Short mmCIF file of C-alpha atoms in Angstrom, two decimals:
data_model
loop_
_atom_site.label_atom_id
_atom_site.label_comp_id
_atom_site.label_asym_id
_atom_site.label_seq_id
_atom_site.Cartn_x
_atom_site.Cartn_y
_atom_site.Cartn_z
CA MET A 1 8.42 17.88 -0.74
CA THR A 2 5.73 18.40 1.88
CA PRO A 3 2.53 16.27 1.66
CA LEU A 4 0.53 19.42 0.86
CA MET A 5 2.72 20.53 -2.06
CA PRO A 6 0.98 18.38 -4.74
CA TYR A 7 -2.37 19.81 -3.64
CA LEU A 8 -1.04 23.37 -3.74
CA VAL A 9 0.38 22.87 -7.24
CA THR A 10 -2.89 21.26 -8.34
CA PHE A 11 -4.89 24.18 -6.94
CA VAL A 12 -2.76 26.70 -8.84
CA VAL A 13 -2.97 24.72 -12.09
CA GLY A 14 -6.73 24.36 -11.64
CA ALA A 15 -7.14 28.10 -11.11
CA ILE A 16 -5.08 28.90 -14.22
CA ILE A 17 -7.14 26.49 -16.32
CA GLY A 18 -10.24 28.00 -14.73
CA SER A 19 -9.22 31.36 -16.17
CA PHE A 20 -9.26 29.79 -19.65
CA LEU A 21 -12.63 28.20 -18.90
CA ASN A 22 -14.00 31.71 -18.35
CA VAL A 23 -12.95 32.56 -21.88
CA CYS A 24 -14.83 29.50 -23.14
CA ILE A 25 -17.94 30.37 -21.13
CA HIS A 26 -17.98 33.91 -22.52
CA ARG A 27 -17.11 33.17 -26.14
CA LEU A 28 -18.55 29.78 -27.06
CA PRO A 29 -22.21 30.90 -26.97
CA ARG A 30 -21.23 33.90 -29.13
CA ARG A 31 -19.38 31.64 -31.59
CA GLU A 32 -16.17 33.60 -31.05
CA SER A 33 -12.65 32.18 -31.16
CA ILE A 34 -11.34 31.05 -27.78
CA ILE A 35 -7.77 31.62 -28.98
CA TRP A 36 -7.78 35.08 -30.55
CA PRO A 37 -7.89 37.89 -29.54
CA GLY A 38 -6.35 37.66 -26.09
CA SER A 39 -8.17 38.37 -22.86
CA HIS A 40 -9.83 41.77 -22.83
CA CYS A 41 -12.44 43.70 -20.89
CA PRO A 42 -15.96 42.90 -22.16
CA ALA A 43 -17.00 46.51 -21.55
CA CYS A 44 -14.18 48.59 -23.11
CA SER A 45 -12.22 45.87 -24.99
CA ALA A 46 -8.96 47.00 -23.35
CA PRO A 47 -6.40 44.15 -23.29
CA ILE A 48 -5.92 42.66 -19.84
CA ALA A 49 -2.31 42.97 -18.70
CA PRO A 50 -0.60 39.88 -17.24
CA ARG A 51 -0.57 41.45 -13.76
CA ASP A 52 -4.36 41.80 -13.95
CA ASN A 53 -4.86 38.25 -15.21
CA VAL A 54 -3.72 36.31 -12.14
CA PRO A 55 -6.57 33.96 -11.25
CA ILE A 56 -8.66 34.96 -8.20
CA VAL A 57 -5.97 37.33 -6.87
CA SER A 58 -6.28 40.00 -9.58
CA TYR A 59 -10.05 40.18 -9.14
CA LEU A 60 -9.63 40.83 -5.42
CA LEU A 61 -6.86 43.41 -5.88
CA LEU A 62 -8.87 45.29 -8.51
CA GLY A 63 -11.98 45.26 -6.39
CA GLY A 64 -13.87 43.45 -9.11
CA ARG A 65 -13.45 46.26 -11.64
CA CYS A 66 -11.57 46.79 -14.91
CA ARG A 67 -8.37 48.81 -14.42
CA ALA A 68 -8.98 50.76 -17.65
CA CYS A 69 -12.67 51.71 -17.56
CA ARG A 70 -13.64 50.73 -13.99
CA ALA A 71 -16.55 48.68 -15.27
CA ARG A 72 -17.67 45.98 -12.86
CA ILE A 73 -16.35 42.47 -13.60
CA SER A 74 -18.74 39.60 -13.06
CA PRO A 75 -18.01 37.57 -9.91
CA ARG A 76 -18.41 34.54 -12.16
CA TYR A 77 -14.75 34.88 -13.13
CA PRO A 78 -13.16 34.20 -9.72
CA LEU A 79 -15.97 31.74 -8.92
CA VAL A 80 -15.13 29.56 -11.94
CA GLU A 81 -11.39 29.78 -11.21
CA LEU A 82 -11.93 28.82 -7.57
CA ALA A 83 -14.38 26.03 -8.42
CA ASN A 84 -12.03 24.48 -10.96
CA ALA A 85 -9.09 24.71 -8.55
CA VAL A 86 -11.04 23.09 -5.70
CA GLY A 87 -12.44 20.46 -8.06
CA TYR A 88 -8.96 19.46 -9.20
CA VAL A 89 -7.78 19.18 -5.59
CA ILE A 90 -10.72 16.91 -4.71
CA ILE A 91 -10.02 14.75 -7.78
CA LEU A 92 -6.35 14.44 -6.76
CA TRP A 93 -7.40 13.48 -3.22
CA ARG A 94 -9.87 10.92 -4.54
CA PHE A 95 -7.89 9.31 -7.38
CA GLY A 96 -4.26 10.20 -6.74
CA VAL A 97 -1.73 11.17 -9.39
CA GLY A 98 -2.21 9.45 -12.74
CA TRP A 99 -4.01 9.38 -16.06
CA PRO A 100 -7.45 8.63 -14.58
CA ALA A 101 -7.27 11.77 -12.43
CA MET A 102 -6.32 13.84 -15.49
CA ALA A 103 -9.22 12.38 -17.46
CA TYR A 104 -11.67 13.13 -14.66
CA ALA A 105 -10.25 16.65 -14.34
CA LEU A 106 -10.98 17.15 -18.04
CA LEU A 107 -14.56 15.98 -17.52
CA PHE A 108 -14.94 18.24 -14.48
CA SER A 109 -13.80 21.32 -16.44
CA ALA A 110 -16.11 20.49 -19.34
CA LEU A 111 -19.05 20.17 -16.92
CA LEU A 112 -18.14 23.48 -15.32
CA VAL A 113 -18.22 25.29 -18.67
CA ILE A 114 -21.50 23.61 -19.60
CA THR A 115 -23.07 24.59 -16.27
CA PHE A 116 -22.38 28.30 -16.62
CA VAL A 117 -23.23 28.45 -20.32
CA ASP A 118 -26.53 26.68 -19.69
CA LEU A 119 -27.38 28.96 -16.76
CA ALA A 120 -26.72 32.09 -18.82
CA HIS A 121 -27.97 31.06 -22.27
CA MET A 122 -30.12 27.91 -21.80
CA ILE A 123 -27.94 25.95 -24.22
CA VAL A 124 -25.48 23.07 -23.91
CA PRO A 125 -22.67 23.61 -26.45
CA ASP A 126 -22.25 20.84 -29.02
CA LEU A 127 -18.63 21.97 -29.34
CA ILE A 128 -18.06 20.39 -25.93
CA THR A 129 -20.45 17.44 -25.79
CA LEU A 130 -19.91 15.89 -29.23
CA PRO A 131 -16.09 15.76 -29.04
CA GLY A 132 -16.55 14.84 -25.36
CA ILE A 133 -18.48 11.69 -26.27
CA VAL A 134 -15.67 10.51 -28.55
CA LEU A 135 -12.91 11.50 -26.13
CA GLY A 136 -14.68 9.95 -23.16
CA PHE A 137 -15.09 6.69 -25.06
CA LEU A 138 -11.39 6.62 -26.01
CA LEU A 139 -10.26 7.44 -22.46
CA ALA A 140 -12.62 4.85 -20.98
CA ALA A 141 -11.15 2.24 -23.32
CA THR A 142 -7.55 3.13 -22.43
CA VAL A 143 -6.85 4.88 -19.11
CA LEU A 144 -10.11 4.99 -17.14
CA PRO A 145 -11.33 2.06 -14.99
CA VAL A 146 -14.47 1.82 -17.11
CA GLY A 147 -13.71 -0.18 -20.22
CA LEU A 148 -14.95 -0.04 -23.78
CA VAL A 149 -18.20 -1.99 -23.30
CA ASP A 150 -19.28 -0.13 -20.15
CA SER A 151 -18.53 3.20 -21.82
CA LEU A 152 -20.56 2.26 -24.89
CA LEU A 153 -23.44 1.18 -22.66
CA GLY A 154 -23.12 4.48 -20.81
CA ILE A 155 -23.48 6.40 -24.07
CA LEU A 156 -26.50 4.34 -25.11
CA VAL A 157 -28.16 4.39 -21.70
CA GLY A 158 -27.47 8.08 -21.07
CA GLY A 159 -28.42 9.40 -24.48
CA GLY A 160 -31.20 6.87 -24.97
CA LEU A 161 -32.85 7.52 -21.61
CA LEU A 162 -33.14 11.27 -22.11
CA TRP A 163 -34.11 10.81 -25.75
CA PHE A 164 -36.99 8.59 -24.63
CA LEU A 165 -38.07 11.14 -22.01
CA ALA A 166 -37.93 13.91 -24.61
CA TRP A 167 -40.04 11.81 -26.97
CA ALA A 168 -42.55 10.77 -24.32
CA SER A 169 -42.96 14.12 -22.51
CA PRO A 170 -45.50 15.67 -24.94
CA TYR A 171 -47.68 12.56 -24.57
CA LEU A 172 -47.25 12.08 -20.82
CA PHE A 173 -47.04 15.66 -19.57
CA GLY A 174 -48.46 17.70 -22.42
CA LYS A 175 -45.28 19.73 -22.91
CA GLU A 176 -41.82 19.45 -24.38
CA GLY A 177 -39.24 17.52 -22.36
CA MET A 178 -35.45 17.42 -22.42
CA GLY A 179 -33.59 19.33 -25.07
CA GLY A 180 -31.12 17.79 -27.49
CA GLY A 181 -28.25 19.40 -25.62
CA ASP A 182 -29.11 17.54 -22.42
CA ILE A 183 -29.28 14.26 -24.34
CA LYS A 184 -25.80 14.74 -25.75
CA LEU A 185 -24.52 15.89 -22.35
CA LEU A 186 -25.69 12.71 -20.64
CA ALA A 187 -24.23 10.64 -23.48
CA MET A 188 -20.87 12.34 -22.83
CA ILE A 189 -21.18 11.62 -19.12
CA GLY A 190 -21.97 7.99 -19.94
CA ALA A 191 -18.89 7.76 -22.16
CA PHE A 192 -16.63 8.84 -19.29
CA LEU A 193 -18.32 7.07 -16.37
CA GLY A 194 -20.16 4.01 -17.69
CA TRP A 195 -23.82 3.07 -17.39
CA LYS A 196 -24.27 2.61 -13.61
CA PRO A 197 -22.83 6.02 -12.63
CA THR A 198 -24.87 7.52 -15.48
CA LEU A 199 -28.11 6.21 -13.98
CA LEU A 200 -26.97 7.58 -10.62
CA THR A 201 -26.32 10.91 -12.33
CA VAL A 202 -29.90 11.04 -13.60
CA MET A 203 -31.29 10.12 -10.18
CA ILE A 204 -29.29 12.83 -8.40
CA ALA A 205 -30.13 15.42 -11.07
CA ALA A 206 -33.84 14.62 -10.90
CA ILE A 207 -33.97 14.83 -7.09
CA VAL A 208 -31.94 18.02 -6.78
CA GLY A 209 -33.67 19.62 -9.77
CA SER A 210 -37.11 18.86 -8.30
CA VAL A 211 -36.18 20.28 -4.90
CA VAL A 212 -34.68 23.44 -6.41
CA GLY A 213 -37.55 23.92 -8.84
CA LEU A 214 -40.26 23.48 -6.21
CA SER A 215 -38.39 25.79 -3.83
CA LEU A 216 -38.15 28.51 -6.47
CA ILE A 217 -41.85 28.13 -7.26
CA ALA A 218 -42.74 28.32 -3.57
CA CYS A 219 -40.66 31.50 -3.25
CA LYS A 220 -42.34 32.85 -6.41
CA ALA A 221 -38.92 33.27 -8.03
CA ILE A 222 -40.17 31.43 -11.13
CA GLN A 223 -43.55 30.50 -12.58
CA ARG A 224 -44.85 26.93 -12.45
CA ASN A 225 -44.65 26.58 -16.25
CA GLN A 226 -41.19 28.15 -16.49
CA TYR A 227 -38.29 25.94 -17.59
CA LEU A 228 -35.09 25.52 -15.58
CA PRO A 229 -31.87 24.54 -17.35
CA PHE A 230 -31.27 20.88 -16.55
CA GLY A 231 -27.61 20.83 -17.59
CA PRO A 232 -26.29 22.14 -14.23
CA PHE A 233 -28.18 19.42 -12.35
CA LEU A 234 -26.79 16.74 -14.67
CA ALA A 235 -23.31 18.20 -14.16
CA LEU A 236 -23.72 18.09 -10.37
CA GLY A 237 -25.02 14.53 -10.53
CA ALA A 238 -22.11 13.49 -12.76
CA ILE A 239 -19.52 15.00 -10.43
CA LEU A 240 -21.00 13.28 -7.38
CA ALA A 241 -21.31 10.00 -9.30
CA MET A 242 -17.72 10.31 -10.54
CA LEU A 243 -16.42 10.79 -7.00
CA PHE A 244 -18.66 8.58 -4.89
CA HIS A 245 -20.65 6.18 -7.08
CA GLN A 246 -19.03 3.08 -5.59
CA GLU A 247 -19.97 4.10 -2.04
CA VAL A 248 -23.48 5.16 -3.04
CA LEU A 249 -24.16 1.96 -4.98
CA SER A 250 -22.74 -0.21 -2.19
CA TRP A 251 -24.98 1.56 0.31
CA TYR A 252 -28.01 1.25 -1.97
CA PHE A 253 -27.61 -2.46 -2.66
CA GLY A 254 -26.75 -2.99 1.00
CA LEU A 255 -30.24 -1.80 1.91
CA PHE A 256 -31.72 -4.74 -0.02
CA ALA A 257 -29.20 -7.17 1.43
CA GLU A 258 -30.20 -6.15 4.98
CA SER A 259 -33.94 -6.44 4.27
CA PRO A 260 -35.63 -9.47 5.90
#
């Protein structure tokens, strides 16, 4: 087996799972079953044949249109498939083959679904975050290099921090703060990653969210009082913390160690 073969297999598996994630992104906000009926065109409801359901490739061959009605297919579909495939490859490169990599791949896919649902509907599905908190805690206690106590602290720190900000925002800023979905999302992230990467997640999300928000206001793409979904920024922060929190924390504490 060539050294690249595991990465190729991982990419293909990630793209296939990404196709299922698209079903979740489309149906969960509509409270539809993700199992039945099978994949079909959102415009004409025609069933999608297996040859037209090959991740990424079918979209390109069909020119981004339904074979039956020629309606345009959202580019979100190949984007999610490609993102999940690339994410799995990076996780394999970072953690190698094993249960931890599989657990992190599960978290990555959940964050991908949450990102696109939040962008489209401004909601973070409880159907993902609530079971995710329990599953993350169990995985942290068994296969992840986190441990039961650190995972529990991650849940408390993550959920508690955003809960406090949501409670304090009307008093401090005169408007509503984080939604309940974001609180449960960060609690799920804390369950998988532990409390230190969870704090790093919040820091990254706050910085990137502020830069993006101010840029959109400067470009007059949004109004100053308009809300941006915070879930995608938390997801980005969690992915970066999952992959590189040890290096980031070592660099951060190294700054204090080098200070005179």
